[in-house]
XYZ file of C-alpha atoms in Angstrom:
240
model
C -0.028 0.037 0.009
C 2.744 2.454 0.955
C 4.575 1.641 -2.325
C 1.458 2.334 -4.311
C 0.705 5.703 -2.571
C 4.403 6.726 -3.029
C 4.763 5.868 -6.693
C 1.312 7.167 -7.758
C 2.092 10.320 -5.843
C 5.415 10.687 -7.635
C 3.502 10.292 -10.914
C 1.339 13.194 -9.935
C 4.429 15.496 -10.478
C 4.034 14.917 -14.255
C 0.276 15.736 -14.061
C 1.002 18.888 -12.189
C 3.779 19.810 -14.618
C 1.451 19.378 -17.557
C -1.360 21.234 -15.918
C 0.649 24.206 -14.529
C 2.673 24.755 -17.731
C -0.277 24.471 -20.040
C -2.446 26.754 -17.865
C 0.139 29.542 -17.487
C 1.101 29.725 -21.153
C -2.454 29.062 -22.345
C -3.821 31.928 -20.202
C -1.953 34.587 -22.176
C -2.628 32.973 -25.573
C -6.355 32.691 -24.692
C -6.472 36.374 -23.867
C -5.004 37.250 -27.234
C -7.398 34.886 -28.960
C -10.454 36.430 -27.144
C -9.393 39.896 -28.121
C -8.751 38.773 -31.730
C -12.181 37.138 -31.928
C -13.835 40.295 -30.702
C -11.946 42.392 -33.301
C -14.034 44.006 -36.024
C -11.354 43.172 -38.555
C -12.170 40.149 -40.642
C -8.534 39.096 -41.049
C -7.928 38.984 -37.324
C -11.295 37.608 -36.179
C -11.686 34.641 -38.540
C -8.428 32.893 -37.788
C -9.190 33.136 -34.033
C -12.687 31.842 -34.583
C -11.493 28.873 -36.606
C -8.721 28.029 -34.159
C -11.180 27.986 -31.297
C -13.762 26.069 -33.304
C -11.320 23.277 -34.337
C -9.828 22.714 -30.817
C -13.156 22.963 -29.114
C -14.928 20.833 -31.743
C -12.545 17.897 -31.722
C -11.829 15.421 -28.877
C -8.588 16.011 -26.951
C -7.498 12.418 -27.449
C -7.784 12.806 -31.287
C -5.677 15.912 -30.992
C -3.037 13.962 -29.123
C -3.145 11.286 -31.885
C -2.719 13.716 -34.774
C -0.084 15.830 -33.021
C 2.126 12.803 -32.282
C 2.023 11.594 -35.845
C 2.664 15.118 -37.105
C 5.697 15.616 -34.852
C 6.849 12.085 -35.842
C 6.662 13.073 -39.492
C 8.552 16.322 -38.828
C 11.219 14.352 -36.855
C 12.043 12.421 -39.903
C 12.535 15.624 -41.820
C 14.701 17.447 -39.204
C 16.250 16.350 -35.848
C 15.111 19.633 -34.406
C 11.657 18.055 -33.844
C 13.071 15.125 -31.860
C 11.920 16.458 -28.459
C 8.532 17.170 -29.878
C 7.738 13.500 -29.969
C 8.326 13.131 -26.203
C 5.474 13.598 -23.723
C 7.137 16.418 -21.794
C 7.023 18.686 -24.805
C 4.705 17.269 -27.393
C 1.818 16.474 -25.113
C 2.318 19.755 -23.353
C 1.865 21.691 -26.680
C -1.446 19.828 -27.245
C -2.739 20.676 -23.822
C -1.572 24.305 -24.229
C -3.470 24.688 -27.488
C -6.581 22.923 -26.134
C -6.880 24.892 -22.988
C -6.149 28.160 -24.863
C -9.111 27.483 -27.202
C -11.542 26.761 -24.329
C -10.330 29.638 -22.182
C -10.508 31.996 -25.131
C -14.193 31.244 -25.564
C -14.734 31.942 -21.852
C -12.817 35.251 -22.063
C -14.647 36.212 -25.264
C -17.954 35.752 -23.460
C -16.712 37.924 -20.647
C -15.588 40.596 -23.058
C -19.082 40.699 -24.553
C -20.549 40.997 -21.082
C -18.523 43.935 -19.845
C -20.951 46.641 -18.646
C -21.231 49.449 -21.161
C -20.991 51.941 -18.340
C -17.399 50.881 -17.578
C -16.118 51.499 -21.117
C -18.119 54.786 -21.324
C -16.481 55.910 -18.059
C -13.104 55.038 -19.518
C -13.877 57.153 -22.620
C -14.985 60.021 -20.406
C -11.609 59.998 -18.630
C -9.903 60.087 -21.988
C -8.591 56.444 -21.875
C -8.058 54.633 -25.147
C -6.018 51.819 -26.646
C -3.690 49.887 -24.308
C -4.336 51.982 -21.093
C -8.093 51.438 -21.517
C -7.610 47.704 -22.093
C -5.140 47.256 -19.189
C -6.959 49.228 -16.566
C -10.649 48.722 -17.462
C -11.411 46.017 -19.972
C -8.923 43.237 -18.965
C -9.569 43.366 -15.151
C -13.373 43.406 -15.737
C -13.056 40.527 -18.204
C -11.116 38.474 -15.648
C -13.538 39.233 -12.892
C -16.454 38.075 -15.022
C -14.748 35.042 -16.441
C -12.918 33.811 -13.410
C -15.554 31.342 -12.010
C -15.859 29.602 -15.470
C -12.101 29.726 -15.913
C -11.677 27.933 -12.573
C -13.717 25.025 -13.940
C -11.587 24.953 -17.078
C -8.437 24.777 -14.874
C -9.865 21.787 -13.027
C -10.873 20.009 -16.233
C -7.406 20.642 -17.632
C -5.650 18.974 -14.740
C -8.041 16.073 -14.994
C -7.355 15.818 -18.774
C -3.660 15.332 -18.092
C -4.432 11.697 -17.428
C -5.050 11.293 -21.232
C -1.349 11.695 -21.784
C -0.932 8.110 -20.579
C -3.173 6.896 -23.410
C -1.604 9.092 -26.103
C 1.230 7.890 -28.297
C 3.757 10.214 -26.616
C 6.376 8.038 -24.747
C 7.184 8.807 -21.165
C 10.607 10.305 -20.342
C 12.949 7.506 -19.082
C 9.900 5.302 -18.638
C 8.595 7.538 -15.836
C 4.932 8.040 -16.421
C 2.188 10.062 -14.799
C -0.067 8.968 -11.985
C -2.378 6.873 -14.218
C 0.654 5.060 -15.588
C 1.596 3.808 -12.148
C -2.003 3.134 -11.161
C -2.446 1.005 -14.248
C 0.826 -0.761 -13.453
C -0.208 -1.777 -9.995
C -3.671 -2.742 -11.260
C -2.047 -5.152 -13.801
C 0.538 -6.387 -11.261
C -1.803 -7.176 -8.440
C -4.946 -7.953 -10.403
C -6.773 -5.593 -8.025
C -7.844 -2.234 -9.466
C -9.804 -1.261 -6.422
C -6.695 -0.086 -4.515
C -4.527 1.971 -6.952
C -7.339 3.734 -8.788
C -9.007 4.991 -5.577
C -5.560 6.279 -4.450
C -5.290 8.031 -7.750
C -8.757 9.558 -7.438
C -7.789 10.752 -3.875
C -4.759 12.541 -5.263
C -6.945 14.305 -7.845
C -9.499 15.340 -5.325
C -6.788 16.858 -3.203
C -5.408 18.601 -6.377
C -8.923 19.924 -7.154
C -9.311 21.288 -3.651
C -5.944 23.123 -3.967
C -7.044 24.565 -7.317
C -10.401 25.733 -5.914
C -8.601 27.298 -2.902
C -5.943 29.124 -5.018
C -8.416 30.362 -7.644
C -10.749 31.423 -4.778
C -8.002 33.715 -3.421
C -7.502 35.225 -6.846
C -11.265 35.727 -7.150
C -11.422 37.625 -3.914
C -8.563 39.768 -5.108
C -10.308 40.498 -8.348
C -13.504 41.494 -6.590
C -11.949 43.335 -3.580
C -13.480 46.680 -4.776
C -17.043 45.364 -4.411
C -19.025 45.345 -1.209
C -18.518 42.192 0.806
C -22.178 41.127 0.554
C -22.196 41.418 -3.271
C -18.845 39.706 -4.068
C -19.352 36.523 -6.162
C -17.940 33.500 -4.462
C -16.582 30.298 -5.960
C -18.778 27.353 -4.927
C -17.442 23.850 -4.989
C -20.155 21.332 -5.847
C -19.750 17.634 -6.081
C -20.998 16.216 -9.426
C -22.140 12.702 -8.698
C -23.369 12.277 -12.249
C -21.886 14.169 -15.204
């Protein structure tokens, strides 16, 4: 039991690595995509719309499959793409693009929901361009989008388990938490021990994400009266 808890816990390092790196890089790319989708210029808006549509419209597992064979083909052309066929980089790129597309749609919806009075007040103060976006539009967008973005972060960390099923090989045969859980299930012929351990780790990870994002949510809404501040609510979904 101790060996299973230890090894599955060590595999969680890879899940946290995939989730944190994809979330941090995808956040900024998603913001750019949301702004591009809201642009009145056709040449900027359409590429963002198609990117979001493709990555939201296709299953993540299929994206892993096509990305792996794409990088494998590029590897035969140039050795520069060798690392792209490994899980630590290739799978990370897929997760980054996928979460950027989903987050961009969330941010775009928040952009469309910004109260008109906020932008009119910025115009009255003579704000325009980057100062207007940085001080008025972007903070309001984050405040409106943060609860939905918290769910996206949770789903992203859960989606890191799909890396085990993708074609990307593990680095030095060290896999993620699901890799070790499957190993112990096959070795002991008893899946009712390693998989609940794995689920327990992800529950703890989800609680950590909810707590961290909850602190950010309170920071974003610190200017509002305490009785009107939206709060993140953690609800157990028994059936989904």
